[in-house]
């Protein structure tokens, strides 16, 4: 913005510590800001407050015992994390998954994605100072949690997928409730559009703020809605489709300018697309097994494999090296938020502190996922 | 200059529409459940802490003390005590403890049990004053009817 | 003998002081409760519910809690100023009560510069925020203070301009005269709709209410100028804010909405006050409603709104009024 002024070293600057208990750094992120008045000159994210050694834990226990951990990295969209992990093991061990299970996996993952986006919407608007949308978002999210609780038994950290299928079959009630929810959600999107998308204050706060150019996004390895907001239609569900995604008919919404507003719009449109996916997955839900015959004990072969899925925040990759035992030699998790956060230092240079908050909100960071 | 007035017009309109939305929502009934007075019915599939299942015939536990669950548990929160009485081939269960402070409610133990001797409870509002209150003696609970789930 | 001890003027002042303090506290108690209830219902939740019938005693209990809490003074704060600031925030907002025309007979003093007096007192409020932010020696606090100063200066101008266009018509700064002019003629919100709207917007900013709550901007500045305040220090700021809301709404009612005029009611003596308060609380409801609907504007946009939209329109309005009055 006012970059010339920043080059002037004689100007008085000061350090501002933002977080780890600041209302806008959801979770425990700490930013050390060098400020010139209300402008951010330089910024350093400090990570690690939520470090729980997930990757190390994976090296110290048999692979089935790591499954609950996957749900705890990104607790807002735990199912895609389960999904990536079980798919990786299935790939390593060559396990077939029945079709019914695949449909259930996709439907529930997408429900989870909608829930995550709704929470993000609320948190983002909270960052911008609007207190009401978060409660509307929670109201809708509650419906999803109820649906998922009914089949998985828990509300947040599901551990629902198992190698070879899912942990419990779904019933007609699930299908029915989900359809009711989809109808309701479509109506609610209208409210969000009226209350938020069209709001002039919201538009002014997000339009042209925090523009991520496609080049910059590539350089930092940004994925997910943040990348699509910059106009690159990169979505693992389309580019490297897994599960039943190739058979589904859905679009990848992209933005054009790469500002906060585009990232917002992309996520709102993704909710719509996710609803479409869920509908189709429910339509094609076949009768049959929900959990295939997976061998009781799977030894992980001594080779490396990786599997990528599209989590709610972007590309999630599990990379595993086996060692002829059921304990993996190494598990590396590539979480989307880490890359999405890494560009913030460059992006926010010369920004007003109010815009910094808005950019951080729009990036949809989940800090425990970054820290792992 | 044209942006100036169109901003003014559309801005004002959007703000009024926003007010309309919140006003309409305000008149709708609230969705809160007043918790201690009202409770929701918990889905039968709810995964609470684990509980031993009682054998319908004997009233005892179905557990054969194979230890599968304890081994499968990622957080090592199950400990099983058993002894082999004189002259008997089978071990009998003398203690089944769950350290609920570390349980992640993943359900791997339930799945790994060959005799379906453990199941989830429906209890969701556990609270206590000390850690020790969550070191549960499941076998003891079974005797007191705590585990009568089947 | 007695009257010599307490001259009627003094007695009058004492009663007035008592009356003002009561109104301030009761109003704050009621408004905090109303705000939380309205906010709750806007968000589809019941708001305070547990203490008393539908939580009616909640704010009372909260007030007691605030009073019993310690005022923690940060080590590096300027102790004197830190303590003075809450008082400074509270005193000026009480003063305008002296000239508010609640009803025909219920006006403490009818000053001929009533309106100016109120504006002068209202702009003192910014001093308190500045002192609070500065003395807490906290960067967030300082941000809040600085923003508040700039904001108040920017928004006092449109307030003044919009009120002036009414004064041009009535030819008087006395609150009473202004109200009486409306009783005999049209309410000024109909004669001066533009001034009315400008006043309302600027008043929102003047009281630091969302969407213009720059000095506190929770998600940016944690709590802005009162970040370091606890206990009754914070309580006084809070009280000040709600009283301030009451004052700006009262001014709006007196100047634009016909003051105490309204349909006659059976209880003759209280009719005026009833209508006055009713209008005030309707305005305050709108302020609350707005707060819970919109996101917060950015600081420079706030300035833009004032300098680019409000002030030019207010000026235009003033000129047009002047010309028409002179014709
Ligand atoms: S639910 Fe999981 S963590 Fe809890 S006891 Fe069973 S296996 Fe262990
Ligand atoms: S797996 Fe089942 S039978 Fe074996 S020890 Fe555990 S509870 Fe008992």
Short mmCIF file of N, CA, C and O in Angstrom, two decimals, chain B residues 4 11 13-14 22-23 31 34 36-38 54 61-62 76 80 91 96 100 106 109 113 115 120 125 136 138 146:
data_model
loop_
_atom_site.label_atom_id
_atom_site.label_comp_id
_atom_site.label_asym_id
_atom_site.label_seq_id
_atom_site.Cartn_x
_atom_site.Cartn_y
_atom_site.Cartn_z
N UNK B 4 -19.76 6.95 -7.07
CA UNK B 4 -20.12 7.60 -5.81
C UNK B 4 -21.60 7.40 -5.50
O UNK B 4 -21.98 6.95 -4.42
N UNK B 11 -25.38 0.54 -1.64
CA UNK B 11 -24.97 0.35 -0.25
C UNK B 11 -26.14 0.47 0.68
O UNK B 11 -26.40 -0.41 1.50
N UNK B 13 -29.24 0.19 0.05
CA UNK B 13 -30.21 -0.87 -0.17
C UNK B 13 -29.74 -2.15 0.54
O UNK B 13 -30.51 -2.79 1.26
N UNK B 14 -28.47 -2.49 0.36
CA UNK B 14 -27.98 -3.73 0.96
C UNK B 14 -28.05 -3.66 2.48
O UNK B 14 -28.36 -4.65 3.13
N UNK B 22 -32.18 -9.68 9.72
CA UNK B 22 -32.05 -9.90 11.17
C UNK B 22 -33.38 -9.66 11.87
O UNK B 22 -33.68 -10.32 12.85
N UNK B 23 -34.17 -8.74 11.36
CA UNK B 23 -35.46 -8.50 12.02
C UNK B 23 -36.35 -9.73 11.91
O UNK B 23 -36.97 -10.15 12.87
N UNK B 31 -33.74 -21.23 19.00
CA UNK B 31 -33.43 -22.65 18.77
C UNK B 31 -32.68 -23.28 19.94
O UNK B 31 -32.36 -24.44 19.91
N UNK B 34 -32.69 -25.40 26.51
CA UNK B 34 -32.28 -24.96 27.85
C UNK B 34 -31.78 -26.15 28.63
O UNK B 34 -32.56 -26.84 29.28
N UNK B 36 -30.13 -27.75 31.35
CA UNK B 36 -30.45 -28.65 32.48
C UNK B 36 -31.94 -28.98 32.56
O UNK B 36 -32.31 -30.03 33.04
N UNK B 37 -32.77 -28.06 32.08
CA UNK B 37 -34.21 -28.32 32.15
C UNK B 37 -34.71 -29.16 30.98
O UNK B 37 -35.60 -29.97 31.13
N UNK B 38 -34.12 -28.92 29.83
CA UNK B 38 -34.51 -29.71 28.67
C UNK B 38 -33.28 -30.49 28.22
O UNK B 38 -32.17 -29.97 28.27
N UNK B 54 -23.09 -57.25 29.87
CA UNK B 54 -23.32 -58.38 30.78
C UNK B 54 -23.89 -59.57 30.01
O UNK B 54 -24.65 -59.42 29.06
N UNK B 61 -19.55 -61.02 33.00
CA UNK B 61 -19.07 -60.39 31.79
C UNK B 61 -18.83 -61.42 30.71
O UNK B 61 -18.60 -62.60 30.98
N UNK B 62 -18.92 -60.96 29.48
CA UNK B 62 -18.66 -61.84 28.35
C UNK B 62 -17.17 -61.95 28.06
O UNK B 62 -16.75 -62.69 27.19
N UNK B 76 -3.66 -46.77 25.19
CA UNK B 76 -3.34 -47.68 26.29
C UNK B 76 -4.13 -47.33 27.54
O UNK B 76 -3.56 -47.13 28.61
N UNK B 80 -6.40 -54.97 32.02
CA UNK B 80 -7.22 -56.14 32.33
C UNK B 80 -6.48 -57.00 33.34
O UNK B 80 -5.28 -57.24 33.20
N UNK B 91 -9.29 -68.59 31.92
CA UNK B 91 -8.98 -67.49 32.83
C UNK B 91 -10.29 -66.77 33.15
O UNK B 91 -11.18 -66.70 32.31
N UNK B 96 -11.26 -54.93 35.31
CA UNK B 96 -11.24 -54.31 33.98
C UNK B 96 -11.28 -52.82 34.21
O UNK B 96 -12.30 -52.28 34.63
N UNK B 100 -10.34 -43.26 31.67
CA UNK B 100 -11.12 -42.47 30.72
C UNK B 100 -10.46 -41.12 30.43
O UNK B 100 -10.78 -40.47 29.44
N UNK B 106 -12.39 -43.70 20.32
CA UNK B 106 -12.26 -44.07 18.91
C UNK B 106 -13.03 -45.33 18.59
O UNK B 106 -13.44 -45.55 17.47
N UNK B 109 -11.29 -50.52 20.39
CA UNK B 109 -11.40 -51.63 21.33
C UNK B 109 -12.68 -52.42 21.09
O UNK B 109 -12.68 -53.64 21.08
N UNK B 113 -12.84 -56.61 19.87
CA UNK B 113 -13.21 -57.65 20.83
C UNK B 113 -13.88 -58.83 20.12
O UNK B 113 -14.86 -58.66 19.41
N UNK B 115 -15.57 -61.27 21.39
CA UNK B 115 -16.83 -61.76 21.97
C UNK B 115 -17.86 -60.66 22.18
O UNK B 115 -18.86 -60.87 22.84
N UNK B 120 -20.44 -49.28 23.88
CA UNK B 120 -20.41 -47.87 24.28
C UNK B 120 -21.52 -47.59 25.25
O UNK B 120 -22.63 -48.12 25.12
N UNK B 125 -22.72 -36.61 29.83
CA UNK B 125 -22.33 -35.50 30.69
C UNK B 125 -21.62 -35.97 31.93
O UNK B 125 -22.14 -35.95 33.02
N UNK B 136 -12.03 -45.74 35.72
CA UNK B 136 -13.27 -46.47 36.01
C UNK B 136 -13.01 -47.95 36.15
O UNK B 136 -12.28 -48.54 35.36
N UNK B 138 -14.62 -50.94 35.40
CA UNK B 138 -15.79 -51.34 34.62
C UNK B 138 -16.44 -52.60 35.15
O UNK B 138 -17.65 -52.76 35.11
N UNK B 146 -24.32 -50.75 36.20
CA UNK B 146 -23.84 -49.69 35.33
C UNK B 146 -23.66 -50.16 33.90
O UNK B 146 -23.78 -49.39 32.97
#
